[in-house]
Coordinates of C-alpha atoms in Angstrom, one line a residue:
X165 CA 14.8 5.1 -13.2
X166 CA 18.4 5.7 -11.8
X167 CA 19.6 3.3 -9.0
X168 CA 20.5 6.0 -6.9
X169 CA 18.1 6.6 -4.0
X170 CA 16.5 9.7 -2.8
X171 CA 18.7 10.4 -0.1
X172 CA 22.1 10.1 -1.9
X173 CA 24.5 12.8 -1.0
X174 CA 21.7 14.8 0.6
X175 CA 21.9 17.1 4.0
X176 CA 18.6 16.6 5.6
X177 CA 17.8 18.8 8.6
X178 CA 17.8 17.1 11.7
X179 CA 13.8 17.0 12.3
X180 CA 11.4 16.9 9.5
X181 CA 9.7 20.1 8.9
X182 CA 6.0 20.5 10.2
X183 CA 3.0 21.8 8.0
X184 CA 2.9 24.9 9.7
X185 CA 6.3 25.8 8.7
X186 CA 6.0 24.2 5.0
X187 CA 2.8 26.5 4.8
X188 CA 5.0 29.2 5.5
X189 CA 7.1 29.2 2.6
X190 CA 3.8 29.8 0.6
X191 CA 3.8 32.8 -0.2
X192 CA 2.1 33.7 -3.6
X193 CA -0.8 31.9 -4.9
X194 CA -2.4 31.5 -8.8
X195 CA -5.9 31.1 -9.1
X196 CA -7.0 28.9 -11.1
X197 CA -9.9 28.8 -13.8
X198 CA -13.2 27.9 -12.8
X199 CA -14.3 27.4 -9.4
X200 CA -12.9 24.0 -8.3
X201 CA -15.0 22.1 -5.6
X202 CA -17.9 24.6 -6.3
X203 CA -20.1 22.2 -7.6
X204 CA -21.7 19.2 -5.3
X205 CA -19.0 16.8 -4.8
X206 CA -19.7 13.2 -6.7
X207 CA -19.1 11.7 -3.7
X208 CA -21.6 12.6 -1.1
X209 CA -23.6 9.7 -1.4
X210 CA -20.8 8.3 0.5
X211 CA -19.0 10.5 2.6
X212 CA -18.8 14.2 2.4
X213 CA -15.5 15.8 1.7
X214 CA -13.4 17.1 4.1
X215 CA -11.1 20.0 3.2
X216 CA -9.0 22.7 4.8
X217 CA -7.7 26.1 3.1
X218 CA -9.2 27.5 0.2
X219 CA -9.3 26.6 -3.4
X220 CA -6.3 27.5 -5.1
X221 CA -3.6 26.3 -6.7
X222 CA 0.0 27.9 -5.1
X223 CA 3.9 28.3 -5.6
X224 CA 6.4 28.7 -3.3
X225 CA 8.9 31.5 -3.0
X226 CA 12.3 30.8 -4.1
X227 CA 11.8 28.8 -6.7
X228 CA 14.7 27.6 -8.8
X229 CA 13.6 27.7 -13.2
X230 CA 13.8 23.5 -12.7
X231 CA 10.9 24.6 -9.9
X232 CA 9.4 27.8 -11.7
X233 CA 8.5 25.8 -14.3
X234 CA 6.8 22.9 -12.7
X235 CA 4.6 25.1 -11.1
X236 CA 3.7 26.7 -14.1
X237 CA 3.0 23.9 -16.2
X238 CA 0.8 22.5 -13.1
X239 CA -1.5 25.2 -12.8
X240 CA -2.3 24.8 -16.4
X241 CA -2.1 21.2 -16.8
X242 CA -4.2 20.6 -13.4
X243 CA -7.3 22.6 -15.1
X244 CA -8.0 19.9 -17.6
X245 CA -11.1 18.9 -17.6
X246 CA -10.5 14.8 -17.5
X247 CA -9.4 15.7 -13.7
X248 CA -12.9 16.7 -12.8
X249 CA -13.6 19.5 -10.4
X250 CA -12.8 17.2 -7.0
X251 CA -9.0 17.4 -7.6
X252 CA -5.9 17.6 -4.8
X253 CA -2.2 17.7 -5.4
X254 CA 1.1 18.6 -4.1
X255 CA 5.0 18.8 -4.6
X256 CA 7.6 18.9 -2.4
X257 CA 11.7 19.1 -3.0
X258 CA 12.6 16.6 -0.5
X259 CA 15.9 17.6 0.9
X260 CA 14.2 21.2 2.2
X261 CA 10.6 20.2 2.5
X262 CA 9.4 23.5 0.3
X263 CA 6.6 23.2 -0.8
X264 CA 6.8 23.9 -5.2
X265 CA 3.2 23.7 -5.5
X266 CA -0.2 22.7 -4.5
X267 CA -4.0 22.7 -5.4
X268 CA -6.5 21.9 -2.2
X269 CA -3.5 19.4 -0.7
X270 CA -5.6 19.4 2.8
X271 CA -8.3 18.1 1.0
X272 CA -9.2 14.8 2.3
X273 CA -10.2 12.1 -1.0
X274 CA -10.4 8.7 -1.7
X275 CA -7.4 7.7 -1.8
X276 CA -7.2 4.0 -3.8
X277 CA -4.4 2.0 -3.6
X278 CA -2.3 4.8 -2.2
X279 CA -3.6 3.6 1.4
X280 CA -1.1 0.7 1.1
X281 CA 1.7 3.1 1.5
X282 CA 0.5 4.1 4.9
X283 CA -0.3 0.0 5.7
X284 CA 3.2 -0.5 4.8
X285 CA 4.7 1.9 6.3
X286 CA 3.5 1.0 9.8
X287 CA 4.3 -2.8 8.8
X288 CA 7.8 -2.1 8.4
X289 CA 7.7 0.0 11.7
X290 CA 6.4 -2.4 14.0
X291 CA 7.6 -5.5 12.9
X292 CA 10.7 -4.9 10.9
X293 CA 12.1 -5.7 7.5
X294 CA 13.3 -9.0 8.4
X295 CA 10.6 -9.9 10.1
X296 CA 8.9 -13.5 8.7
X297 CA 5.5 -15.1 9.0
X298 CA 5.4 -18.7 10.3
X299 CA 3.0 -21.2 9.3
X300 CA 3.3 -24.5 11.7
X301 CA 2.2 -28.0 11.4
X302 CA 1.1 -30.0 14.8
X303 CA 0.1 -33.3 15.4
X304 CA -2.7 -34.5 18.5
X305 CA -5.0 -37.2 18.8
X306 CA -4.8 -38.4 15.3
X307 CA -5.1 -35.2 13.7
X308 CA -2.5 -33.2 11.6
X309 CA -3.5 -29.4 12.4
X310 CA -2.0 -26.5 9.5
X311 CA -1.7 -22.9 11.7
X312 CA -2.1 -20.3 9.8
X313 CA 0.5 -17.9 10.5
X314 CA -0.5 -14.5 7.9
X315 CA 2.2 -15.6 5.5
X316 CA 0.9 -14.5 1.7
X317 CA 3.3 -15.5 0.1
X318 CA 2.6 -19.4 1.3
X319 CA 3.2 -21.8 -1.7
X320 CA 2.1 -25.3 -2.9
X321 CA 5.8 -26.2 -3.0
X322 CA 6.0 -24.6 0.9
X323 CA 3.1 -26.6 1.4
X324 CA 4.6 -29.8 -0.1
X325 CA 7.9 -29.6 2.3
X326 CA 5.3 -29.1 5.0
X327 CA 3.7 -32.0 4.1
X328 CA 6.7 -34.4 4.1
X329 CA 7.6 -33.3 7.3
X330 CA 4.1 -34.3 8.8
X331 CA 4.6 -37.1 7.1
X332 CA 7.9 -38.7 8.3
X333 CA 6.2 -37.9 11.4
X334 CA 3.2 -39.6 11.5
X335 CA 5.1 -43.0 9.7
X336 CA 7.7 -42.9 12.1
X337 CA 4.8 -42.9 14.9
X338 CA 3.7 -46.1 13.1
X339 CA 0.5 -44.4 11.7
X340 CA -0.7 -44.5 8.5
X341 CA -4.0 -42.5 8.0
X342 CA -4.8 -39.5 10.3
X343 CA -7.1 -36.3 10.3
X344 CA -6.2 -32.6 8.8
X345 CA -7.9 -29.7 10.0
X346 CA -6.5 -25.9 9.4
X347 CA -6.4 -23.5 12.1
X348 CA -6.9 -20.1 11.2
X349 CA -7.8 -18.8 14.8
X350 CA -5.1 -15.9 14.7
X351 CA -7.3 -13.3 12.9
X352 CA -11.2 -12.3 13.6
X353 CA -13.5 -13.8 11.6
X354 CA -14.0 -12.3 8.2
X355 CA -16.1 -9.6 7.8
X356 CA -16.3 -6.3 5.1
X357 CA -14.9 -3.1 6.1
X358 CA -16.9 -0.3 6.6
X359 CA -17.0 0.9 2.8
X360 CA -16.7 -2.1 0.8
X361 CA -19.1 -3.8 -1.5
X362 CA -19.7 -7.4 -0.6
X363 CA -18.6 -7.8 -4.6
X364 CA -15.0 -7.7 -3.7
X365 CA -14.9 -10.9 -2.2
X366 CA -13.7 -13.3 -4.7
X367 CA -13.1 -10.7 -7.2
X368 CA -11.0 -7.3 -5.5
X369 CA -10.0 -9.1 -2.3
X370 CA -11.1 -12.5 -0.3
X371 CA -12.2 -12.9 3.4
X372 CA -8.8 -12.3 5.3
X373 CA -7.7 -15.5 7.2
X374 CA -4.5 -16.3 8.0
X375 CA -4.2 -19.2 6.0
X376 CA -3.4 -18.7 2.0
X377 CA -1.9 -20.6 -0.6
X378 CA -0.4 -19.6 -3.8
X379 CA -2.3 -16.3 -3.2
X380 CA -5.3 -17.5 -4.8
X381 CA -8.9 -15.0 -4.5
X382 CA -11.5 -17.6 -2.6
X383 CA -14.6 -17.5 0.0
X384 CA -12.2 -19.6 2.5
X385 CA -8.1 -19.7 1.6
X386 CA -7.8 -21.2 4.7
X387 CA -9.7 -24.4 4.0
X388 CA -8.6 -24.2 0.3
X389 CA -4.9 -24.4 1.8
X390 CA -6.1 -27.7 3.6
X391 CA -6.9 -29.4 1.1
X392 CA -3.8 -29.0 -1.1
X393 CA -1.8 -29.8 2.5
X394 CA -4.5 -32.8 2.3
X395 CA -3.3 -33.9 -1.4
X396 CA 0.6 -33.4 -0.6
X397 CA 0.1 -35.6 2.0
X398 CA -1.7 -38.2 0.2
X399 CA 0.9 -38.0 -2.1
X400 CA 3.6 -38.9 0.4
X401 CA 1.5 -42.3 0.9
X402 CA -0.4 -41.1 4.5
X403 CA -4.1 -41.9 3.9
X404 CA -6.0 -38.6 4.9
X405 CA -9.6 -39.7 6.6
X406 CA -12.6 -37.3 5.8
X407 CA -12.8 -33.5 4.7
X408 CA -10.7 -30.9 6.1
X409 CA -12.3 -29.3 9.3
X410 CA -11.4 -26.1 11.2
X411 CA -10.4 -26.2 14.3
X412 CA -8.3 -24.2 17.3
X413 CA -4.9 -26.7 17.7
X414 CA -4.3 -27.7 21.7
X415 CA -1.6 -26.5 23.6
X416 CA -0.3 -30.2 24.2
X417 CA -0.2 -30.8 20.0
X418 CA 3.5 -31.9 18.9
X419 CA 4.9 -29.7 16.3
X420 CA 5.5 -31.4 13.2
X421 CA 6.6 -29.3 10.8
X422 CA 6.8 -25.2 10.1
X423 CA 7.8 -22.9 7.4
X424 CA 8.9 -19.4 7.7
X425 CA 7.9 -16.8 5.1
X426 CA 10.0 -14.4 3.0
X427 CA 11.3 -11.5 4.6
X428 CA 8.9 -9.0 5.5
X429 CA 10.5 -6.5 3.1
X430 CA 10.4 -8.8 0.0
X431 CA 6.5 -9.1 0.9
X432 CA 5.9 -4.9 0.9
X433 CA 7.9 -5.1 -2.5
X434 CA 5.1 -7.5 -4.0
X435 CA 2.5 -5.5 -2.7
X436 CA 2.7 -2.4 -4.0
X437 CA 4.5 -3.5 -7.1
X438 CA 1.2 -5.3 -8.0
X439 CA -1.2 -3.2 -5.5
X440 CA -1.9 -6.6 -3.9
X441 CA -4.9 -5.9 -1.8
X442 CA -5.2 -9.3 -0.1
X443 CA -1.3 -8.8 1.2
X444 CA -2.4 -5.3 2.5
X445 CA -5.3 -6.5 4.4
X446 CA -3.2 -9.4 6.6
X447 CA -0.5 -7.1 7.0
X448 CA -2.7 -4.8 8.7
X449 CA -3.8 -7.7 10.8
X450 CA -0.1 -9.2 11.2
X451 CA 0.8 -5.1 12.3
X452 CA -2.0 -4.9 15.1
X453 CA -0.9 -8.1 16.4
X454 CA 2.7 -7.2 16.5
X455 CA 1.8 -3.7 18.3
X456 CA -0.3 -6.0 20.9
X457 CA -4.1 -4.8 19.7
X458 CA -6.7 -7.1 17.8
X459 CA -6.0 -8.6 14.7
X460 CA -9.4 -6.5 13.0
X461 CA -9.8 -3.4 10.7
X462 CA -9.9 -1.4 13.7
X463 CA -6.8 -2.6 15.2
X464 CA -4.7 -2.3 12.4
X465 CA -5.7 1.0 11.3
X466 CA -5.4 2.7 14.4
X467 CA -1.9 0.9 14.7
X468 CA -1.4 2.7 11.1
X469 CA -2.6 6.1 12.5
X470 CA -0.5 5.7 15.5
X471 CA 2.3 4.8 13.8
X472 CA 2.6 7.9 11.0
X473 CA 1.7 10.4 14.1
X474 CA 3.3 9.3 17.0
X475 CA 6.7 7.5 15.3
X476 CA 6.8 10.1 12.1
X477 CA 5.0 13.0 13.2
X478 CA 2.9 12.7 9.9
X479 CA -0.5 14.9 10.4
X480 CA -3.7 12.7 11.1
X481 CA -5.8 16.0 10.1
X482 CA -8.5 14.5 7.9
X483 CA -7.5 11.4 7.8
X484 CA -9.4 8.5 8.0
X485 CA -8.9 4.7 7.0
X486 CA -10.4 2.2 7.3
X487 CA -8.4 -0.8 6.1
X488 CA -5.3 -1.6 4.6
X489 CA -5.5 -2.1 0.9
X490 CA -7.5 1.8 0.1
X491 CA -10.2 -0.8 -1.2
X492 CA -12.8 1.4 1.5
X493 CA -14.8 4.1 -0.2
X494 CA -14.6 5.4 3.5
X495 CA -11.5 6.2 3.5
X496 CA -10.4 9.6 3.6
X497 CA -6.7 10.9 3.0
X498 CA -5.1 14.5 1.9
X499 CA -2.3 14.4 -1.0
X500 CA -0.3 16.4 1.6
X501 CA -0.6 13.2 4.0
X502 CA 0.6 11.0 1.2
X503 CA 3.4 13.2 0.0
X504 CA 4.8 13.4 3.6
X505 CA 4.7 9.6 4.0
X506 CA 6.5 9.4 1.1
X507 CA 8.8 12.2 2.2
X508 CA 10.2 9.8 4.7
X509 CA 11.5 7.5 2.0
X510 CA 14.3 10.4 1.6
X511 CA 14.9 10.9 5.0
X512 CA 18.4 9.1 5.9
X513 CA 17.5 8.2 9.3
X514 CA 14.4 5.9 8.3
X515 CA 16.1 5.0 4.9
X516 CA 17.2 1.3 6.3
X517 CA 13.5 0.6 7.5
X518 CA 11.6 2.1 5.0
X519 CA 14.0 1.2 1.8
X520 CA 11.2 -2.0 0.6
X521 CA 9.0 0.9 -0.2
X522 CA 11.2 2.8 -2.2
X523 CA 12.3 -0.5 -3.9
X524 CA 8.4 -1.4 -4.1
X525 CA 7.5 1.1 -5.8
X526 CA 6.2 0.6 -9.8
X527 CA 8.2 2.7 -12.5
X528 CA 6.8 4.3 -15.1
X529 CA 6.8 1.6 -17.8
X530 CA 7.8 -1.3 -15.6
X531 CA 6.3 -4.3 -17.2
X532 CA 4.9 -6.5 -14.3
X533 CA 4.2 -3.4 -12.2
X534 CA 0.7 -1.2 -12.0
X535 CA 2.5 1.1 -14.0
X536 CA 3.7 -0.8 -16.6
X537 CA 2.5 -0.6 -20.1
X538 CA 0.4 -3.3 -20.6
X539 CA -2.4 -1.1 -17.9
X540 CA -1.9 1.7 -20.8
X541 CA 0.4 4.0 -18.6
X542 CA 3.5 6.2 -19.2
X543 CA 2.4 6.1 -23.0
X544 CA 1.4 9.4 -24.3
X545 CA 3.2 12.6 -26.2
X546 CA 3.3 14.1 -22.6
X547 CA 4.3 11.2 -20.3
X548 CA 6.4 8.5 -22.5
X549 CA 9.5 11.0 -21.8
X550 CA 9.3 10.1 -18.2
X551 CA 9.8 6.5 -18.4
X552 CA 11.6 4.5 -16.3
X553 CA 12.1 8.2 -14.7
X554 CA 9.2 8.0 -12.1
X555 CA 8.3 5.5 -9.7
X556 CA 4.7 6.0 -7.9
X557 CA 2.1 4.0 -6.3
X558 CA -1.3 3.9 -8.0
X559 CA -4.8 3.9 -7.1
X560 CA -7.9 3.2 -8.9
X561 CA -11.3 3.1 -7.7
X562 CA -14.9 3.8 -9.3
X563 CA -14.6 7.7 -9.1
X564 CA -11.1 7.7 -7.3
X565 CA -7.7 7.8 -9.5
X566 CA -4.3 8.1 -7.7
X567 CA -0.8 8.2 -8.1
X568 CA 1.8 9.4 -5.8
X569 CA 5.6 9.0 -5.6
X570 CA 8.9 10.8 -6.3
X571 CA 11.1 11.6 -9.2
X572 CA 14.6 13.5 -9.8
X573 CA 13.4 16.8 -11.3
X574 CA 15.6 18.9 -13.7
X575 CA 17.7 21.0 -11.0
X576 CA 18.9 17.0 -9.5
X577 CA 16.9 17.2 -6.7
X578 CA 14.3 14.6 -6.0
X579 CA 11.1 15.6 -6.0
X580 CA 8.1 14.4 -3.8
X581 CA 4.3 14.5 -5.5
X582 CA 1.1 13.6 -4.5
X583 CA -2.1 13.5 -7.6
X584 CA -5.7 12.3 -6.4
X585 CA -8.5 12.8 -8.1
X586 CA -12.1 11.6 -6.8
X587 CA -15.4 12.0 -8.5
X588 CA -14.9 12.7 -12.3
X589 CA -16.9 11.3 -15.1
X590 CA -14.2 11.1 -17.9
X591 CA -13.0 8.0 -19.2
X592 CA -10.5 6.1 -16.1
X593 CA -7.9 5.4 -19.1
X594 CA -8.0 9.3 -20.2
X595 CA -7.9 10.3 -16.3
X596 CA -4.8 8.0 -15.8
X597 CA -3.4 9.7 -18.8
X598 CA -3.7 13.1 -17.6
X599 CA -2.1 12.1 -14.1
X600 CA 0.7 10.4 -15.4
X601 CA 1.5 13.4 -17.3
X602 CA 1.4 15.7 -14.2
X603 CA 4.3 13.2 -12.3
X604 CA 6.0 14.0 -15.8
X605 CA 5.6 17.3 -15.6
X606 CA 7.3 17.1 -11.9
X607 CA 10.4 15.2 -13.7
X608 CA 10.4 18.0 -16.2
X609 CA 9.2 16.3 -19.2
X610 CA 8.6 18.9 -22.3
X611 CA 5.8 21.0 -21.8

């Protein structure tokens, strides 16, 4: 992928343009064979479809050949038969906001992973790139109390300077044993979003606390994180009496000891580069605190919704979430909503705040990344010419593939895309195959 971002030498209008006018550059519309969406969707045993316009697939007037041809290689390639018949897409040129072409992009899906775009997106917004996460150490009464402060990206080695600040501490008092107990009071207590299967825990997500260490999946991070606190300070020579408790630290507790996080930005970088769910889910918490409403599912995603509405005039038509990692089979969210979240990446004036999720954002055969080869992607006749040429967030659910992002087409311009599919019974690997070769075909790969 070049370095160069979106919105380099780039004359954005001074407003973002609003569906109604992006609808009106559509103009002509291609049908396309066999009657998409005719059949009973695969999903109504948990949650019926929502959808707006009729099914077609379209291109815009105006088209440059770079253009012509993506639309024309779409409207084939978006009939194969891996893609099911519960299928939504869209592409946009981002420095006019035309739309190039579209199949059902009002049609509300599962969207995966993709729902950490919108989580991130409100992250950045309300608390700010350089925002950090602060995880404190008091003492009281002979105990030594750990406050979780939503940091993710809390490390034994964080933990271990924590713990030899404590430590001087409590020696210095003249003490040579005390108590630890973690507070994780800041978030709600754990509980499953409406949609998930009580088999993520410990597998696709854990609980969400406010208390991790080293990132590790378990039925309680917070207490886990105690006890390696526990053992660091054991290891500095302070005698640690009983198990670690949980507890709420008091007001009158001395601080000890406290250790600020990474920069928010460098935290939405690791997210999405490796579709972290757990750091999607306390960022929505961490977001509803920082807007002033409950650190819950509901909080955060109606922060989320507030945010892409009433900060980025982003249309809530359809949309429903409800969490922030897209791990919900509730969730409900057009490929035009993602495409004109993502449109905002190219838009100068939000460039500064919004620039981790550009940078966050997997490239096609970016080892490390959700899109790298070792998850089988980028790596067919039709999509290994795009490498290193796209950069998109995934998705993957049972029934639910996604990928949407941008990539410099052949007339220079960058191009915004938005692919979900929901519901089809083909193999997931031959699925992601066929999607990553429509974001190729949007960068203008060979036909």
């Amino acid at each position: 992928m070049s370095s160069a971002s979106p919105s380099s030498g780039r004359h954005r209008k001074p407003k973002p343009m609003s569906l109604a006018v992006r609808r009106a550059f559509i103009v002509a519309a291609v049908p396309v064979t066999g009657a998409l969406l005719s059949a009973p969707s695969a999903l109504a045993a948990d949650k019926s479809v929502k959808t707006t316009g009729t099914t077609r697939s379209v291109a815009a007037e105006g088209l440059d050949p770079a253009e012509q041809r993506i639309a024309d290689q779409l409207n084939a390639r978006s009939q194969d038969p891996d893609l099911g018949t519960t299928f939504s897409g869209i592409v946009l040129d981002s420095a006019s906001d035309k739309v190039v072409w579209e199949h059902n992009a009002g049609t509300a899906l599962m969207p995966a992973s993709n729902a950490k775009l919108a989580t991130a997106t409100a992250a950045l917004t309300i608390l700010g790139p350089e925002h950090r996460f602060t995880t404190k150490v008091v003492y009281g009464h002979g105990t030594l109390t750990l406050i979780g402060g939503g940091d993710r990206m809390l490390t034994t080695a964080d933990l271990t300077e924590l713990a030899k600040s404590a430590a001087a501490g409590v020696k210095l008092a003249g003490l040579d044993s005390v108590k630890v107990r973690i507070d994780d009071s800041l978030f709600a207590e754990p509980a499953l979003a409406p949609g998930w299967n009580g088999s993520y825990y410990d597998d696709q997500v854990s609980p969400v606390r406010s208390l991790v260490v080293d990132g590790k999946l378990s039925a309680d991070t917070s207490i886990d994180a105690g006890k390696v606190f526990a053992q660091q300070l054991a290891d500095q020579g302070v005698t640690v009496d009983g198990e670690v408790t949980r507890g709420t630290a008091s007001a009158t507790d001395v601080p000890v000891g406290q250790h600020l996080s990474p920069r928010l930005s460098e935290t939405v970088k690791k997210m999405l580069k490796e579709s972290n769910n757990d750091i999607a889910e306390t960022l929505l918490r961490m977001t509803a605190l920082g807007a002033g409403k409950p650190a819950t599912f509901e909080g955060g995603t109606q922060v989320v919704r507030d945010v892409l509405s009433q900060r980025y005039g982003v249309s809530m038509a359809n949309f429903e979430l409800y969490d922030g990692s897209g791990l919900s089979r509730a969730d409900r969210v057009p490929a035009q909503t993602i495409a004109d979240i993502l449109d905002l990446l190219t838009d100068p004036r939000y460039r500064g705040l919004l620039r981790s999720i550009d940078e966050g954002l997997p490239v096609a055969g970016e080892a490390g990344s959700s899109l790298g080869p070792e998850w089988g992607r980028f790596d067919t006749p039709d999509s290994a010419c795009a490498v290193g040429r796209v950069k998109a967030k995934t998705g993957t659910l049972t029934g639910a593939i996604a990928l949407s992002g941008l990539t410099r087409a052949e007339d220079g311009r960058w191009k915004v895309f938005s692919f979900v599919e929901n519901g089809s019974t083909a193999d997931p690997a031959a699925i992601k195959d066929t999607v990553d070769g429509l974001a190729a075909t949007v960068n203008g790969c060979p036909a």
